[in-house]
Amino acid sequence: MSIYVGNLSYQVTEQDLTEVFAEYGTVKRIQLPTDRETGRMRGFGFVEMSADAEEQAAIDALDGAEWMGRDLKVNKAKPRENNNSFGGGGGGGGGQRRDGFSRNNFSRNY
């Protein structure tokens, strides 16, 4: 299991998160995703701990807690959804895509 930690300050470091979560057990891994273009932290992260009970204790204690001037959102991380190469949208009709192509428009000759 992994913990999602949202609404983080952009100044948070892996060491900061490790210190906070270590109060609830052994921290195995911290991930702080950054924006590809700017390199700036994206305001959320993931924490993995040694045991599910430790992770649940951290979630119970830290969800909604104020830290570094922000109210944390802490919960079980959801599995990453598979993003297809056709962009957003999922089911439904032939809506217009951001690149101007319609879902029903693939027979054009270019």
mmCIF file of C-alpha atoms in Angstrom:
data_model
loop_
_atom_site.group_PDB
_atom_site.id
_atom_site.type_symbol
_atom_site.label_atom_id
_atom_site.label_comp_id
_atom_site.label_asym_id
_atom_site.label_seq_id
_atom_site.Cartn_x
_atom_site.Cartn_y
_atom_site.Cartn_z
ATOM 1 C CA MET A 1 0.000 0.000 0.000
ATOM 2 C CA SER A 2 1.067 3.561 -0.584
ATOM 3 C CA ILE A 3 -0.145 6.803 0.981
ATOM 4 C CA TYR A 4 -1.136 9.847 -1.080
ATOM 5 C CA VAL A 5 -0.217 13.156 0.573
ATOM 6 C CA GLY A 6 -1.813 16.178 -1.044
ATOM 7 C CA ASN A 7 -1.865 19.941 -0.557
ATOM 8 C CA LEU A 8 1.841 19.995 0.287
ATOM 9 C CA SER A 9 3.887 23.149 0.425
ATOM 10 C CA TYR A 10 6.113 23.536 -2.632
ATOM 11 C CA GLN A 11 9.097 23.819 -0.272
ATOM 12 C CA VAL A 12 8.640 20.336 1.247
ATOM 13 C CA THR A 13 11.586 17.956 0.929
ATOM 14 C CA GLU A 14 11.809 14.185 1.155
ATOM 15 C CA GLN A 15 13.573 14.644 4.497
ATOM 16 C CA ASP A 16 10.668 16.759 5.822
ATOM 17 C CA LEU A 17 8.128 14.072 4.926
ATOM 18 C CA THR A 18 10.315 11.296 6.286
ATOM 19 C CA GLU A 19 10.554 13.038 9.660
ATOM 20 C CA VAL A 20 6.788 13.535 9.922
ATOM 21 C CA PHE A 21 5.805 10.027 8.837
ATOM 22 C CA ALA A 22 8.561 8.332 10.881
ATOM 23 C CA GLU A 23 6.532 9.171 13.990
ATOM 24 C CA TYR A 24 4.094 6.457 12.858
ATOM 25 C CA GLY A 25 6.543 3.769 11.720
ATOM 26 C CA THR A 26 9.367 2.976 9.331
ATOM 27 C CA VAL A 27 9.331 4.976 6.099
ATOM 28 C CA LYS A 28 10.448 2.839 3.146
ATOM 29 C CA ARG A 29 10.119 5.320 0.303
ATOM 30 C CA ILE A 30 9.092 8.896 -0.471
ATOM 31 C CA GLN A 31 8.160 10.199 -3.938
ATOM 32 C CA LEU A 32 7.689 13.903 -4.676
ATOM 33 C CA PRO A 33 6.702 14.289 -8.343
ATOM 34 C CA THR A 34 7.922 17.388 -10.147
ATOM 35 C CA ASP A 35 6.625 19.202 -13.199
ATOM 36 C CA ARG A 36 8.528 18.118 -16.318
ATOM 37 C CA GLU A 37 8.770 21.618 -17.773
ATOM 38 C CA THR A 38 9.488 23.719 -14.693
ATOM 39 C CA GLY A 39 11.105 21.170 -12.363
ATOM 40 C CA ARG A 40 8.906 22.578 -9.586
ATOM 41 C CA MET A 41 7.276 20.218 -7.116
ATOM 42 C CA ARG A 42 3.639 19.503 -7.964
ATOM 43 C CA GLY A 43 2.207 19.855 -4.432
ATOM 44 C CA PHE A 44 1.633 16.192 -3.656
ATOM 45 C CA GLY A 45 3.636 13.091 -2.886
ATOM 46 C CA PHE A 46 3.549 9.425 -1.977
ATOM 47 C CA VAL A 47 4.837 7.683 1.132
ATOM 48 C CA GLU A 48 5.392 3.959 1.568
ATOM 49 C CA MET A 49 5.824 2.512 5.031
ATOM 50 C CA SER A 50 6.841 -0.913 6.331
ATOM 51 C CA ALA A 51 3.413 -2.099 7.445
ATOM 52 C CA ASP A 52 -0.205 -1.409 6.567
ATOM 53 C CA ALA A 53 -0.970 -0.671 10.237
ATOM 54 C CA GLU A 54 1.725 2.035 10.268
ATOM 55 C CA GLU A 55 0.323 3.581 7.106
ATOM 56 C CA GLN A 56 -3.212 3.574 8.527
ATOM 57 C CA ALA A 57 -1.992 5.208 11.759
ATOM 58 C CA ALA A 58 -0.307 7.955 9.724
ATOM 59 C CA ILE A 59 -3.437 8.497 7.618
ATOM 60 C CA ASP A 60 -5.652 8.688 10.704
ATOM 61 C CA ALA A 61 -3.342 11.169 12.432
ATOM 62 C CA LEU A 62 -2.335 13.397 9.529
ATOM 63 C CA ASP A 63 -5.395 13.719 7.264
ATOM 64 C CA GLY A 64 -6.638 17.284 7.708
ATOM 65 C CA ALA A 65 -3.716 18.291 9.927
ATOM 66 C CA GLU A 66 -2.113 21.662 9.315
ATOM 67 C CA TRP A 67 1.554 21.458 8.340
ATOM 68 C CA MET A 68 3.730 24.195 6.894
ATOM 69 C CA GLY A 69 0.682 26.454 6.628
ATOM 70 C CA ARG A 70 -1.467 23.973 4.671
ATOM 71 C CA ASP A 71 -4.176 21.456 5.548
ATOM 72 C CA LEU A 72 -2.895 18.059 4.436
ATOM 73 C CA LYS A 73 -4.946 15.572 2.444
ATOM 74 C CA VAL A 74 -3.704 12.114 3.434
ATOM 75 C CA ASN A 75 -5.303 8.874 2.248
ATOM 76 C CA LYS A 76 -4.613 5.519 0.635
ATOM 77 C CA ALA A 77 -3.164 6.035 -2.827
ATOM 78 C CA LYS A 78 -5.361 4.832 -5.654
ATOM 79 C CA PRO A 79 -3.823 2.778 -8.462
ATOM 80 C CA ARG A 80 -2.706 4.884 -11.390
ATOM 81 C CA GLU A 81 -5.185 4.868 -14.240
ATOM 82 C CA ASN A 82 -3.956 3.832 -17.671
ATOM 83 C CA ASN A 83 -3.978 6.927 -19.899
ATOM 84 C CA ASN A 84 -4.526 6.041 -23.533
ATOM 85 C CA SER A 85 -2.756 7.917 -26.303
ATOM 86 C CA PHE A 86 -5.953 9.485 -27.638
ATOM 87 C CA GLY A 87 -6.273 11.978 -24.807
ATOM 88 C CA GLY A 88 -9.100 12.469 -22.350
ATOM 89 C CA GLY A 89 -12.640 11.430 -22.739
ATOM 90 C CA GLY A 90 -13.423 7.735 -22.358
ATOM 91 C CA GLY A 91 -16.748 6.312 -23.527
ATOM 92 C CA GLY A 92 -19.470 8.240 -25.246
ATOM 93 C CA GLY A 93 -19.865 9.550 -28.753
ATOM 94 C CA GLY A 94 -17.425 11.114 -31.142
ATOM 95 C CA GLY A 95 -16.548 14.250 -29.241
ATOM 96 C CA GLN A 96 -13.997 16.758 -30.508
ATOM 97 C CA ARG A 97 -10.418 16.235 -29.300
ATOM 98 C CA ARG A 98 -8.052 19.017 -28.334
ATOM 99 C CA ASP A 99 -5.982 18.507 -31.467
ATOM 100 C CA GLY A 100 -9.027 19.156 -33.679
ATOM 101 C CA PHE A 101 -9.642 15.546 -34.698
ATOM 102 C CA SER A 102 -12.989 13.939 -34.122
ATOM 103 C CA ARG A 103 -13.166 10.362 -32.916
ATOM 104 C CA ASN A 104 -15.079 9.481 -36.079
ATOM 105 C CA ASN A 105 -12.667 11.277 -38.393
ATOM 106 C CA PHE A 106 -9.802 8.793 -38.811
ATOM 107 C CA SER A 107 -10.461 8.021 -42.482
ATOM 108 C CA ARG A 108 -9.014 11.291 -43.739
ATOM 109 C CA ASN A 109 -6.163 11.130 -46.209
ATOM 110 C CA TYR A 110 -3.133 13.170 -45.162
#
